[in-house]
GROMACS .gro file of C-alpha atoms in nm:
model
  154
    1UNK     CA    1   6.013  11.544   7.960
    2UNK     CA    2   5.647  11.638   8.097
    3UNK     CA    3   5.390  11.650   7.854
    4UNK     CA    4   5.146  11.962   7.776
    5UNK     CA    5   4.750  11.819   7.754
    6UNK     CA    6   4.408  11.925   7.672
    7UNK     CA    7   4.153  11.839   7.822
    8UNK     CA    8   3.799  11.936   7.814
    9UNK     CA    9   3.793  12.013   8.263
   10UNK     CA   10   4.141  12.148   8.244
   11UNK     CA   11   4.249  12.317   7.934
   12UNK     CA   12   4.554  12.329   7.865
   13UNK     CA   13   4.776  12.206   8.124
   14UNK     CA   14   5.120  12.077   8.266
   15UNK     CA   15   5.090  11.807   8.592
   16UNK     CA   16   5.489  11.770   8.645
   17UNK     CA   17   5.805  11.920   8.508
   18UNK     CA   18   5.973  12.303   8.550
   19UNK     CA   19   5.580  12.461   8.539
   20UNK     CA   20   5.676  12.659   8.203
   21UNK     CA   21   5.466  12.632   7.929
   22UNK     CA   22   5.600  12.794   7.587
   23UNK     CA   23   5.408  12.920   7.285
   24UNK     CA   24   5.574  12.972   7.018
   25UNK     CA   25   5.468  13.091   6.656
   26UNK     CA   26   5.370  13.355   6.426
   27UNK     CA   27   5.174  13.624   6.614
   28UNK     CA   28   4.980  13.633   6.806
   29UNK     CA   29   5.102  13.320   6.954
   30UNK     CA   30   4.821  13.340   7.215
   31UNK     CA   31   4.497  13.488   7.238
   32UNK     CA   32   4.278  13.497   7.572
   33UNK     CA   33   3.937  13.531   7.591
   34UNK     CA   34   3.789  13.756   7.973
   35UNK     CA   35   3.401  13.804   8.031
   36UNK     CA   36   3.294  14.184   7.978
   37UNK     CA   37   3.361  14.440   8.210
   38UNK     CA   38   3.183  14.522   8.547
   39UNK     CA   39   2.895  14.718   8.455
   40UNK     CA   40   2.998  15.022   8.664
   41UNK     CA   41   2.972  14.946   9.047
   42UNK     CA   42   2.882  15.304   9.114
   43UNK     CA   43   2.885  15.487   9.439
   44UNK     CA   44   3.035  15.365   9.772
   45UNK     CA   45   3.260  15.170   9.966
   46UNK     CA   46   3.230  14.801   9.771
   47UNK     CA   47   3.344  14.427   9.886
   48UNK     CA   48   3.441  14.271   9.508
   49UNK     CA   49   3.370  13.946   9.440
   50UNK     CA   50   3.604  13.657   9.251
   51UNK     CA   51   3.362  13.696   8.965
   52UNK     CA   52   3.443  14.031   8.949
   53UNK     CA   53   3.798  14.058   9.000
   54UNK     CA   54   3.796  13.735   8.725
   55UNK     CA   55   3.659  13.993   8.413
   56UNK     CA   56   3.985  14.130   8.458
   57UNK     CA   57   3.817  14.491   8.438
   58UNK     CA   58   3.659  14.660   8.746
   59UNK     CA   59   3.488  14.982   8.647
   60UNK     CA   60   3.355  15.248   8.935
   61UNK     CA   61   3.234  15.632   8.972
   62UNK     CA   62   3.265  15.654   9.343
   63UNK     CA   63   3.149  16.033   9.326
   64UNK     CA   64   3.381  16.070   9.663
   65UNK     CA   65   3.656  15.885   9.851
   66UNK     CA   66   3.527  15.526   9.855
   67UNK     CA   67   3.698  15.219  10.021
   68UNK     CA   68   3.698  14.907   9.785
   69UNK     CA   69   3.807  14.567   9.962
   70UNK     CA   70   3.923  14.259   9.813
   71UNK     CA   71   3.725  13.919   9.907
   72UNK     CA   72   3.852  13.686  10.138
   73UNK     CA   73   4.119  13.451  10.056
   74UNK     CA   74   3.824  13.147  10.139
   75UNK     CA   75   3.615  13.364   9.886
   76UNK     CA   76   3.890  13.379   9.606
   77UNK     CA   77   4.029  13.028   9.660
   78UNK     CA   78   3.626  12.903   9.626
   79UNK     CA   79   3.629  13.108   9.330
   80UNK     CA   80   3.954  12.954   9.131
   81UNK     CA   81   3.986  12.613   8.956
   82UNK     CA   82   4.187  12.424   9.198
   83UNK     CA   83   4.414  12.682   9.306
   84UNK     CA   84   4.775  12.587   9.356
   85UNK     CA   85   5.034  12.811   9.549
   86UNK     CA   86   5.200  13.041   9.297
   87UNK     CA   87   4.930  13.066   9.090
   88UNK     CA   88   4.836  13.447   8.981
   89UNK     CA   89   4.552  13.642   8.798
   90UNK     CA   90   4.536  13.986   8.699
   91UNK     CA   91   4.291  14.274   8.734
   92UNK     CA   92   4.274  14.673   8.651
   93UNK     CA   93   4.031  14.904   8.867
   94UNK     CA   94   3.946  15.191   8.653
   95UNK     CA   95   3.798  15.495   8.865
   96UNK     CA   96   3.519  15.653   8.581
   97UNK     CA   97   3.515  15.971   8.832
   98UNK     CA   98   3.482  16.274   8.716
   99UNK     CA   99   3.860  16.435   8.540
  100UNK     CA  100   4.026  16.609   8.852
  101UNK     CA  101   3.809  16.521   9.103
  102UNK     CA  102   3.874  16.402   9.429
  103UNK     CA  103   3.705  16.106   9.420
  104UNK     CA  104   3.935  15.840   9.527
  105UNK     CA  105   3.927  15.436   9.526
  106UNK     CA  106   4.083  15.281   9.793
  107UNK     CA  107   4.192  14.905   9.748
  108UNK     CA  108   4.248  14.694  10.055
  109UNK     CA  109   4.318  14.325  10.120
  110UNK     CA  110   4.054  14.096  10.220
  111UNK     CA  111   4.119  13.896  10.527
  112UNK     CA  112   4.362  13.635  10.430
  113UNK     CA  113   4.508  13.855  10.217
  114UNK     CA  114   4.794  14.090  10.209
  115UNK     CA  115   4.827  14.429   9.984
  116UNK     CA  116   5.165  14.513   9.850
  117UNK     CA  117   5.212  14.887   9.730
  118UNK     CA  118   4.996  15.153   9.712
  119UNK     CA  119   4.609  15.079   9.713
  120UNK     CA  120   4.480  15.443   9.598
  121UNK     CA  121   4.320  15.497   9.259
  122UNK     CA  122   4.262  15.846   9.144
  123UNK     CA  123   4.034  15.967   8.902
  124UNK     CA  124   4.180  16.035   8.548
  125UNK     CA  125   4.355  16.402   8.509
  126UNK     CA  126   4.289  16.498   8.163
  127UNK     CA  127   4.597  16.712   8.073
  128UNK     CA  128   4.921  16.590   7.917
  129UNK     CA  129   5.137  16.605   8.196
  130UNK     CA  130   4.892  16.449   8.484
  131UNK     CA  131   5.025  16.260   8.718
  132UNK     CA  132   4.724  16.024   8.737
  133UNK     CA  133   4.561  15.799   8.496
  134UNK     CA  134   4.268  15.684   8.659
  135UNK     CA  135   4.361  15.316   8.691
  136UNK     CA  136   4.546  15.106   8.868
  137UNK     CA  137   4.652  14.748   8.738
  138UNK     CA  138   4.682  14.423   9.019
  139UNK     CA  139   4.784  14.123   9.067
  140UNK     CA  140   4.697  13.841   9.283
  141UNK     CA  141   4.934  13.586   9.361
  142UNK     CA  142   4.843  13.304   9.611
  143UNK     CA  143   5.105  13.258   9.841
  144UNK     CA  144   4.954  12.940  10.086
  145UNK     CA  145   4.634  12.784  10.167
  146UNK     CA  146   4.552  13.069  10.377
  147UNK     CA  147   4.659  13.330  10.223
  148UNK     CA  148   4.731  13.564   9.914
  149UNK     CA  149   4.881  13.843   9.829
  150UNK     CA  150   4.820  14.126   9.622
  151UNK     CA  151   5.046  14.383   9.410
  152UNK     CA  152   5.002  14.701   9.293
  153UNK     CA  153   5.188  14.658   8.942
  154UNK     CA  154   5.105  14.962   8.739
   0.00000   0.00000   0.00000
């Protein structure tokens, strides 16, 4: 049977075994701590970095259609603590445009990288029955050494 350590460089890890990790208890079982938001990246088409994507939370008023593009898979590989294939993090981009606007994010791949789904955020329709919510939540999975892939969950 593996064994689960701690260390002080790694956290909490597993070296060997099925890669599954279980925490079990009275909630919350788990908490996780992110950095603060982006301060609002404002106006724009805009290359993210891995520190960004990392706070979880990208926040932008692009006051018009704006193009948004992932970093490179180099860039987010740099960026990761000894990234392993499989390995995944996740981010939201939250368009602060003005309610009903057309003032659209779009998210592309970064070379290396591959987009899965679609990459438009809308700005936030304030009535009940809107059909957008003005964010759009990712995920990053790396798929090789030279490249990743990223999926429009939500």
């Amino acid at each position: 049977m593996p064994k689960v350590q701690v260390t002080a460089t790694k956290g909490l890890y597993q070296e060997s075994g099925n890669g599954h990790v279980h925490l079990r208890g009275s909630a919350p079982a788990l908490t996780q701590k992110f950095a603060a938001a982006t301060a609002d990246l404002g106006s724009g088409s805009k290359t993210y970095t891995i520190a960004q994507l990392l706070t979880g939370i990208i926040l932008c008023d692009p006051t018009a259609a704006a193009a948004h593009t992932l970093p490179t898979n180099t860039l987010i590989r740099a960026g990761l603590d000894d990234p392993q294939t499989g390995d995944c993090f996740d981010f939201a981009v939250i368009n602060t445009g003005t309610d009903g606007a057309d003032e659209v994010i779009t998210v592309a791949a970064g070379s290396g990288g591959t987009l899965v789904g679609f990459g438009e955020v809308a700005c936030r329709e304030g009535t009940h029955d809107a059909h957008s919510s003005g964010s759009g939540l990712f995920r990053i999975r790396i798929a090789s050494a030279t490249a990743y892939v990223c999926y429009r969950l939500a």
